[in-house]
PDB file of C-alpha atoms in Angstrom:
ATOM      1  CA  GLY A  14      -5.525  -1.604  16.241  1.00  0.00           C
ATOM      2  CA  ILE A  15      -2.631  -2.765  15.506  1.00  0.00           C
ATOM      3  CA  GLN A  16       0.197  -0.571  15.498  1.00  0.00           C
ATOM      4  CA  VAL A  17       3.458  -0.670  12.700  1.00  0.00           C
ATOM      5  CA  GLU A  18       6.763   0.968  13.799  1.00  0.00           C
ATOM      6  CA  GLN A  19       9.516   1.266  11.321  1.00  0.00           C
ATOM      7  CA  SER A  20      13.073   1.747  11.960  1.00  0.00           C
ATOM      8  CA  PRO A  21      15.352   3.643  10.986  1.00  0.00           C
ATOM      9  CA  PRO A  22      12.707   6.605   9.693  1.00  0.00           C
ATOM     10  CA  ASP A  23      15.857   7.630   7.663  1.00  0.00           C
ATOM     11  CA  LEU A  24      19.265   5.877   6.291  1.00  0.00           C
ATOM     12  CA  ILE A  25      21.929   7.298   3.691  1.00  0.00           C
ATOM     13  CA  LEU A  26      24.259   4.509   2.199  1.00  0.00           C
ATOM     14  CA  GLN A  27      26.778   4.793  -0.284  1.00  0.00           C
ATOM     15  CA  GLU A  28      26.208   2.343  -3.421  1.00  0.00           C
ATOM     16  CA  GLY A  29      27.671  -0.763  -2.702  1.00  0.00           C
ATOM     17  CA  ALA A  30      26.901  -0.844   0.941  1.00  0.00           C
ATOM     18  CA  ASN A  31      24.615  -3.394   3.080  1.00  0.00           C
ATOM     19  CA  SER A  32      21.566  -2.448   5.412  1.00  0.00           C
ATOM     20  CA  THR A  33      18.917  -3.581   7.847  1.00  0.00           C
ATOM     21  CA  LEU A  34      15.712  -1.932   7.800  1.00  0.00           C
ATOM     22  CA  ARG A  35      12.996  -3.155  10.598  1.00  0.00           C
ATOM     23  CA  CYS A  36       9.292  -3.397  11.643  1.00  0.00           C
ATOM     24  CA  ASN A  37       7.887  -4.087  14.664  1.00  0.00           C
ATOM     25  CA  PHE A  38       4.271  -4.523  14.829  1.00  0.00           C
ATOM     26  CA  SER A  39       1.946  -5.343  18.310  1.00  0.00           C
ATOM     27  CA  ASP A  40      -0.282  -7.637  17.478  1.00  0.00           C
ATOM     28  CA  SER A  41      -0.543 -11.287  15.835  1.00  0.00           C
ATOM     29  CA  VAL A  42      -0.962 -10.648  11.990  1.00  0.00           C
ATOM     30  CA  ASN A  43      -2.230 -13.092   9.028  1.00  0.00           C
ATOM     31  CA  ASN A  44      -0.249 -10.719   6.463  1.00  0.00           C
ATOM     32  CA  LEU A  45       3.189  -9.082   6.142  1.00  0.00           C
ATOM     33  CA  GLN A  46       4.529  -7.228   2.939  1.00  0.00           C
ATOM     34  CA  TRP A  47       7.306  -4.800   2.337  1.00  0.00           C
ATOM     35  CA  PHE A  48       7.296  -2.608  -0.444  1.00  0.00           C
ATOM     36  CA  HIS A  49       9.453  -0.160  -2.422  1.00  0.00           C
ATOM     37  CA  GLN A  50       8.325   3.385  -3.492  1.00  0.00           C
ATOM     38  CA  ASN A  51      10.292   4.795  -6.085  1.00  0.00           C
ATOM     39  CA  PRO A  52      10.776   8.103  -6.492  1.00  0.00           C
ATOM     40  CA  TRP A  53       7.889   8.802  -8.891  1.00  0.00           C
ATOM     41  CA  GLY A  54       5.680   7.123  -6.139  1.00  0.00           C
ATOM     42  CA  GLN A  55       5.099   3.771  -7.013  1.00  0.00           C
ATOM     43  CA  LEU A  56       4.306   1.242  -4.656  1.00  0.00           C
ATOM     44  CA  ILE A  57       6.623  -2.019  -5.638  1.00  0.00           C
ATOM     45  CA  ASN A  58       5.552  -5.373  -4.083  1.00  0.00           C
ATOM     46  CA  LEU A  59       8.564  -6.909  -2.708  1.00  0.00           C
ATOM     47  CA  PHE A  60       7.689  -9.432  -0.502  1.00  0.00           C
ATOM     48  CA  TYR A  61       4.717 -11.435   1.009  1.00  0.00           C
ATOM     49  CA  ILE A  62       6.086 -12.642   4.297  1.00  0.00           C
ATOM     50  CA  PRO A  63       3.883 -13.115   7.651  1.00  0.00           C
ATOM     51  CA  SER A  64       6.692 -15.761   8.795  1.00  0.00           C
ATOM     52  CA  GLY A  65       9.824 -17.044   7.661  1.00  0.00           C
ATOM     53  CA  THR A  66      12.213 -16.171   5.303  1.00  0.00           C
ATOM     54  CA  LYS A  67      12.271 -15.453   1.607  1.00  0.00           C
ATOM     55  CA  GLN A  68      15.298 -13.751  -1.011  1.00  0.00           C
ATOM     56  CA  ASN A  69      14.663 -11.859  -3.940  1.00  0.00           C
ATOM     57  CA  GLY A  70      18.354 -11.324  -5.693  1.00  0.00           C
ATOM     58  CA  ARG A  71      20.018  -8.501  -3.472  1.00  0.00           C
ATOM     59  CA  LEU A  72      16.873  -8.625  -1.400  1.00  0.00           C
ATOM     60  CA  SER A  73      15.639 -10.807   1.224  1.00  0.00           C
ATOM     61  CA  ALA A  74      13.207 -10.746   4.049  1.00  0.00           C
ATOM     62  CA  THR A  75      12.572 -11.877   7.606  1.00  0.00           C
ATOM     63  CA  THR A  76       9.382 -12.155   9.851  1.00  0.00           C
ATOM     64  CA  VAL A  77       9.479 -13.409  12.956  1.00  0.00           C
ATOM     65  CA  ALA A  78       5.626 -14.047  13.924  1.00  0.00           C
ATOM     66  CA  THR A  79       6.245 -14.989  17.555  1.00  0.00           C
ATOM     67  CA  GLU A  80       8.535 -12.290  17.950  1.00  0.00           C
ATOM     68  CA  ARG A  81       6.463  -9.704  15.950  1.00  0.00           C
ATOM     69  CA  TYR A  82       8.993  -8.310  14.017  1.00  0.00           C
ATOM     70  CA  SER A  83      10.426  -8.600  10.354  1.00  0.00           C
ATOM     71  CA  LEU A  84      13.304  -7.446   8.745  1.00  0.00           C
ATOM     72  CA  LEU A  85      14.356  -6.127   5.502  1.00  0.00           C
ATOM     73  CA  TYR A  86      17.754  -6.972   3.994  1.00  0.00           C
ATOM     74  CA  ILE A  87      19.262  -4.612   1.124  1.00  0.00           C
ATOM     75  CA  SER A  88      22.946  -5.870  -0.201  1.00  0.00           C
ATOM     76  CA  SER A  89      25.519  -4.119  -2.475  1.00  0.00           C
ATOM     77  CA  SER A  90      23.012  -1.502  -2.431  1.00  0.00           C
ATOM     78  CA  GLN A  91      22.555   0.384  -5.527  1.00  0.00           C
ATOM     79  CA  THR A  92      20.969   4.253  -6.546  1.00  0.00           C
ATOM     80  CA  THR A  93      18.291   2.470  -8.063  1.00  0.00           C
ATOM     81  CA  ASP A  94      17.344   1.630  -4.331  1.00  0.00           C
ATOM     82  CA  SER A  95      16.345   4.848  -3.034  1.00  0.00           C
ATOM     83  CA  GLY A  96      12.723   5.699  -1.845  1.00  0.00           C
ATOM     84  CA  VAL A  97      11.054   4.799   0.711  1.00  0.00           C
ATOM     85  CA  TYR A  98      10.285   1.057   1.855  1.00  0.00           C
ATOM     86  CA  PHE A  99       6.993   0.220   3.994  1.00  0.00           C
ATOM     87  CA  CYS A 100       6.325  -2.466   6.124  1.00  0.00           C
ATOM     88  CA  ALA A 101       2.380  -2.990   6.180  1.00  0.00           C
ATOM     89  CA  VAL A 102       0.575  -5.597   8.375  1.00  0.00           C
ATOM     90  CA  GLY A 103      -3.022  -7.506   7.796  1.00  0.00           C
ATOM     91  CA  SER A 104      -4.634  -7.810  11.322  1.00  0.00           C
ATOM     92  CA  SER A 105      -6.341 -11.460  12.084  1.00  0.00           C
ATOM     93  CA  GLY A 106      -9.806 -11.043  11.577  1.00  0.00           C
ATOM     94  CA  GLY A 107     -10.460 -12.733   8.446  1.00  0.00           C
ATOM     95  CA  TYR A 108      -9.746  -9.767   6.370  1.00  0.00           C
ATOM     96  CA  ASN A 109      -7.148  -8.501   4.284  1.00  0.00           C
ATOM     97  CA  LYS A 110      -6.647  -4.895   4.611  1.00  0.00           C
ATOM     98  CA  LEU A 111      -3.108  -3.570   5.761  1.00  0.00           C
ATOM     99  CA  ILE A 112      -1.860  -1.492   7.797  1.00  0.00           C
ATOM    100  CA  PHE A 113       0.975   0.338   7.014  1.00  0.00           C
ATOM    101  CA  GLY A 114       4.094   1.882   8.865  1.00  0.00           C
ATOM    102  CA  ALA A 115       5.772   5.325   8.865  1.00  0.00           C
ATOM    103  CA  GLY A 116       8.545   4.061   6.267  1.00  0.00           C
ATOM    104  CA  THR A 117      12.104   4.034   6.086  1.00  0.00           C
ATOM    105  CA  ARG A 118      13.364   6.584   3.436  1.00  0.00           C
ATOM    106  CA  LEU A 119      16.244   5.192   2.027  1.00  0.00           C
ATOM    107  CA  ALA A 120      19.276   7.714  -0.299  1.00  0.00           C
ATOM    108  CA  VAL A 121      21.825   5.651  -1.829  1.00  0.00           C
ATOM    109  CA  HIS A 122      24.352   7.898  -3.392  1.00  0.00           C
ATOM    110  CA  PRO A 123      27.161   6.733  -6.114  1.00  0.00           C
TER     111      PRO A 123
ATOM    112  CA  ASP B   3       3.710  -3.716 -14.038  1.00  0.00           C
ATOM    113  CA  SER B   4       1.249  -5.096 -11.270  1.00  0.00           C
ATOM    114  CA  GLY B   5      -1.165  -5.705 -13.311  1.00  0.00           C
ATOM    115  CA  VAL B   6      -3.813  -3.162 -11.713  1.00  0.00           C
ATOM    116  CA  THR B   7      -4.646  -0.243 -13.473  1.00  0.00           C
ATOM    117  CA  GLN B   8      -6.139   2.905 -12.456  1.00  0.00           C
ATOM    118  CA  THR B   9      -7.180   5.925 -14.103  1.00  0.00           C
ATOM    119  CA  PRO B  10      -6.531   9.039 -14.484  1.00  0.00           C
ATOM    120  CA  LYS B  11      -3.048   9.174 -13.215  1.00  0.00           C
ATOM    121  CA  HIS B  12      -3.489  13.013 -12.621  1.00  0.00           C
ATOM    122  CA  LEU B  13      -6.582  14.986 -11.350  1.00  0.00           C
ATOM    123  CA  ILE B  14      -6.733  18.729 -10.712  1.00  0.00           C
ATOM    124  CA  THR B  15      -9.807  20.173  -9.317  1.00  0.00           C
ATOM    125  CA  ALA B  16     -11.520  22.645  -7.575  1.00  0.00           C
ATOM    126  CA  THR B  17     -12.954  22.763  -3.616  1.00  0.00           C
ATOM    127  CA  GLY B  18     -16.726  21.338  -3.461  1.00  0.00           C
ATOM    128  CA  GLN B  19     -16.412  19.616  -7.002  1.00  0.00           C
ATOM    129  CA  ARG B  20     -16.958  15.651  -7.468  1.00  0.00           C
ATOM    130  CA  VAL B  21     -14.420  13.376  -8.755  1.00  0.00           C
ATOM    131  CA  THR B  22     -14.266   9.415 -10.066  1.00  0.00           C
ATOM    132  CA  LEU B  23     -11.207   7.220  -9.990  1.00  0.00           C
ATOM    133  CA  ARG B  24     -11.187   4.154 -11.486  1.00  0.00           C
ATOM    134  CA  CYS B  25      -9.678   0.618 -10.835  1.00  0.00           C
ATOM    135  CA  SER B  26      -9.296  -2.557 -12.773  1.00  0.00           C
ATOM    136  CA  PRO B  27      -7.442  -5.050 -10.493  1.00  0.00           C
ATOM    137  CA  ARG B  28      -5.325  -8.378 -11.915  1.00  0.00           C
ATOM    138  CA  SER B  29      -7.132 -10.610 -14.325  1.00  0.00           C
ATOM    139  CA  GLY B  30      -8.970 -13.476 -11.836  1.00  0.00           C
ATOM    140  CA  ASP B  31      -8.482 -11.095  -8.468  1.00  0.00           C
ATOM    141  CA  LEU B  32     -11.635 -10.864  -6.770  1.00  0.00           C
ATOM    142  CA  SER B  33     -10.760  -8.370  -4.080  1.00  0.00           C
ATOM    143  CA  VAL B  34     -10.466  -4.709  -4.554  1.00  0.00           C
ATOM    144  CA  TYR B  35      -8.934  -2.299  -1.882  1.00  0.00           C
ATOM    145  CA  TRP B  36      -8.577   1.617  -1.852  1.00  0.00           C
ATOM    146  CA  TYR B  37      -5.777   3.131  -0.147  1.00  0.00           C
ATOM    147  CA  GLN B  38      -5.337   6.772   0.407  1.00  0.00           C
ATOM    148  CA  GLN B  39      -1.576   8.467   0.546  1.00  0.00           C
ATOM    149  CA  SER B  40      -1.543  11.529   1.987  1.00  0.00           C
ATOM    150  CA  LEU B  41       1.608  13.883   3.881  1.00  0.00           C
ATOM    151  CA  ASP B  42      -0.013  14.216   7.072  1.00  0.00           C
ATOM    152  CA  GLN B  43      -1.539  10.904   7.377  1.00  0.00           C
ATOM    153  CA  GLY B  44       0.833   8.052   5.403  1.00  0.00           C
ATOM    154  CA  LEU B  45      -1.188   5.322   3.702  1.00  0.00           C
ATOM    155  CA  GLN B  46      -4.327   4.579   5.039  1.00  0.00           C
ATOM    156  CA  PHE B  47      -6.994   2.258   4.000  1.00  0.00           C
ATOM    157  CA  LEU B  48     -10.321   3.238   2.698  1.00  0.00           C
ATOM    158  CA  ILE B  49     -12.473   0.313   1.666  1.00  0.00           C
ATOM    159  CA  GLN B  50     -12.574  -2.964   0.476  1.00  0.00           C
ATOM    160  CA  TYR B  51     -14.473  -4.836  -1.742  1.00  0.00           C
ATOM    161  CA  TYR B  52     -14.787  -8.735  -2.613  1.00  0.00           C
ATOM    162  CA  ASN B  53     -16.867 -10.103  -5.735  1.00  0.00           C
ATOM    163  CA  GLY B  54     -18.902  -6.939  -5.619  1.00  0.00           C
ATOM    164  CA  GLU B  55     -19.688  -6.624  -1.772  1.00  0.00           C
ATOM    165  CA  GLU B  56     -17.957  -4.157   0.885  1.00  0.00           C
ATOM    166  CA  ARG B  57     -16.078  -6.100   2.918  1.00  0.00           C
ATOM    167  CA  ALA B  58     -14.271  -4.159   5.397  1.00  0.00           C
ATOM    168  CA  LYS B  59     -14.238  -0.057   5.797  1.00  0.00           C
ATOM    169  CA  GLY B  60     -11.288   1.974   7.349  1.00  0.00           C
ATOM    170  CA  ASN B  61     -11.150   5.636   7.894  1.00  0.00           C
ATOM    171  CA  ILE B  62     -13.427   6.623   4.945  1.00  0.00           C
ATOM    172  CA  LEU B  63     -15.427   9.759   4.678  1.00  0.00           C
ATOM    173  CA  GLU B  64     -18.866   9.626   4.747  1.00  0.00           C
ATOM    174  CA  ARG B  65     -18.641  12.682   1.813  1.00  0.00           C
ATOM    175  CA  PHE B  66     -16.476   9.378   0.119  1.00  0.00           C
ATOM    176  CA  SER B  67     -17.789   6.198  -1.103  1.00  0.00           C
ATOM    177  CA  ALA B  68     -17.066   3.400  -3.547  1.00  0.00           C
ATOM    178  CA  GLN B  69     -18.537   0.437  -5.695  1.00  0.00           C
ATOM    179  CA  GLN B  70     -17.166  -2.874  -7.195  1.00  0.00           C
ATOM    180  CA  PHE B  71     -19.061  -3.892 -10.427  1.00  0.00           C
ATOM    181  CA  PRO B  72     -20.011  -7.297 -11.824  1.00  0.00           C
ATOM    182  CA  ASP B  73     -16.411  -6.856 -14.349  1.00  0.00           C
ATOM    183  CA  LEU B  74     -14.868  -6.589 -11.062  1.00  0.00           C
ATOM    184  CA  HIS B  75     -13.682  -3.060 -11.835  1.00  0.00           C
ATOM    185  CA  SER B  76     -13.764  -0.333  -8.920  1.00  0.00           C
ATOM    186  CA  GLU B  77     -14.904   3.359  -8.699  1.00  0.00           C
ATOM    187  CA  LEU B  78     -14.057   5.404  -5.732  1.00  0.00           C
ATOM    188  CA  ASN B  79     -16.561   8.720  -5.463  1.00  0.00           C
ATOM    189  CA  LEU B  80     -15.050  11.564  -4.239  1.00  0.00           C
ATOM    190  CA  SER B  81     -17.544  14.213  -3.445  1.00  0.00           C
ATOM    191  CA  SER B  82     -17.631  18.050  -2.083  1.00  0.00           C
ATOM    192  CA  LEU B  83     -14.092  17.823  -2.277  1.00  0.00           C
ATOM    193  CA  GLU B  84     -11.881  19.658   0.369  1.00  0.00           C
ATOM    194  CA  LEU B  85      -8.183  21.287   0.243  1.00  0.00           C
ATOM    195  CA  GLY B  86      -7.396  17.964   2.387  1.00  0.00           C
ATOM    196  CA  ASP B  87      -8.694  15.731   0.086  1.00  0.00           C
ATOM    197  CA  SER B  88      -5.398  16.509  -2.206  1.00  0.00           C
ATOM    198  CA  ALA B  89      -3.688  13.129  -1.966  1.00  0.00           C
ATOM    199  CA  LEU B  90      -2.596   9.968  -3.628  1.00  0.00           C
ATOM    200  CA  TYR B  91      -4.912   7.167  -4.149  1.00  0.00           C
ATOM    201  CA  PHE B  92      -3.839   3.456  -4.400  1.00  0.00           C
ATOM    202  CA  CYS B  93      -5.964   0.690  -5.620  1.00  0.00           C
ATOM    203  CA  ALA B  94      -4.883  -2.413  -4.778  1.00  0.00           C
ATOM    204  CA  SER B  95      -6.350  -6.414  -5.634  1.00  0.00           C
ATOM    205  CA  SER B  96      -5.372  -9.841  -4.609  1.00  0.00           C
ATOM    206  CA  THR B  97      -7.357 -13.155  -5.121  1.00  0.00           C
ATOM    207  CA  LEU B  98      -8.525 -13.960  -2.288  1.00  0.00           C
ATOM    208  CA  THR B  99     -10.156 -11.617   0.606  1.00  0.00           C
ATOM    209  CA  SER B 100      -7.319 -12.719   3.500  1.00  0.00           C
ATOM    210  CA  PHE B 101      -4.641 -14.064   3.975  1.00  0.00           C
ATOM    211  CA  ASP B 102      -3.067 -12.861  -0.074  1.00  0.00           C
ATOM    212  CA  THR B 103      -0.434 -10.568  -1.191  1.00  0.00           C
ATOM    213  CA  GLN B 104      -1.931  -7.127  -2.249  1.00  0.00           C
ATOM    214  CA  TYR B 105      -0.827  -5.935  -5.497  1.00  0.00           C
ATOM    215  CA  PHE B 106      -0.941  -1.765  -6.166  1.00  0.00           C
ATOM    216  CA  GLY B 107      -1.834  -0.121  -8.950  1.00  0.00           C
ATOM    217  CA  PRO B 108       0.052   3.153 -10.054  1.00  0.00           C
ATOM    218  CA  GLY B 109      -2.346   5.623  -8.058  1.00  0.00           C
ATOM    219  CA  THR B 110      -4.047   8.338  -9.075  1.00  0.00           C
ATOM    220  CA  ARG B 111      -2.834  11.389  -8.128  1.00  0.00           C
ATOM    221  CA  LEU B 112      -5.529  14.229  -7.049  1.00  0.00           C
ATOM    222  CA  THR B 113      -4.502  17.816  -6.433  1.00  0.00           C
ATOM    223  CA  VAL B 114      -7.822  19.895  -5.045  1.00  0.00           C
ATOM    224  CA  LEU B 115      -7.353  23.543  -5.655  1.00  0.00           C
TER     225      LEU B 115
END
């Protein structure tokens, strides 16, 4: 099955810094989503981005499907950005089950 | 708020017991998915239903079963519980069965003692 690798596994930032999180996947996908899991365990949908670029406020994401990677950019980070960021992909084959990476744990300090 | 609701939020039970987790999808969504998040296995897909029919199965144990009812809500039944079943169980929903955003509920945290 599809393998999903996220890097870095851990990231510590000062408030106001920028960061880039990476997701590599091993096969073609028909779905790619980025999630933020907050300290209370909630999984918040950030982007549905199987290809192309999207922006939402301080967050943006780019997926280059032909090269099998996606990037999540966080600018001007805030303490509320802390948590775990997951990349999840859906394999081709007609169904939508998501395969999750291990996540990037982000800590933003004031 | 994703629009997906799950009950209960927390569940504490003993080994060998049976529990039922409930999920109501977003209004209009026909697909429901169940995922398990544990410390050792990470987030894993369990099973998918679309408009009442099972569509895809992942690493779901035989002790676990699910169904989707005519009103589109879904239940995940876990039986003969073991300590290792302690995890956060998420339900997600989407409009379509593929090529579509999945929205996740708040999860049910199951603790087996």
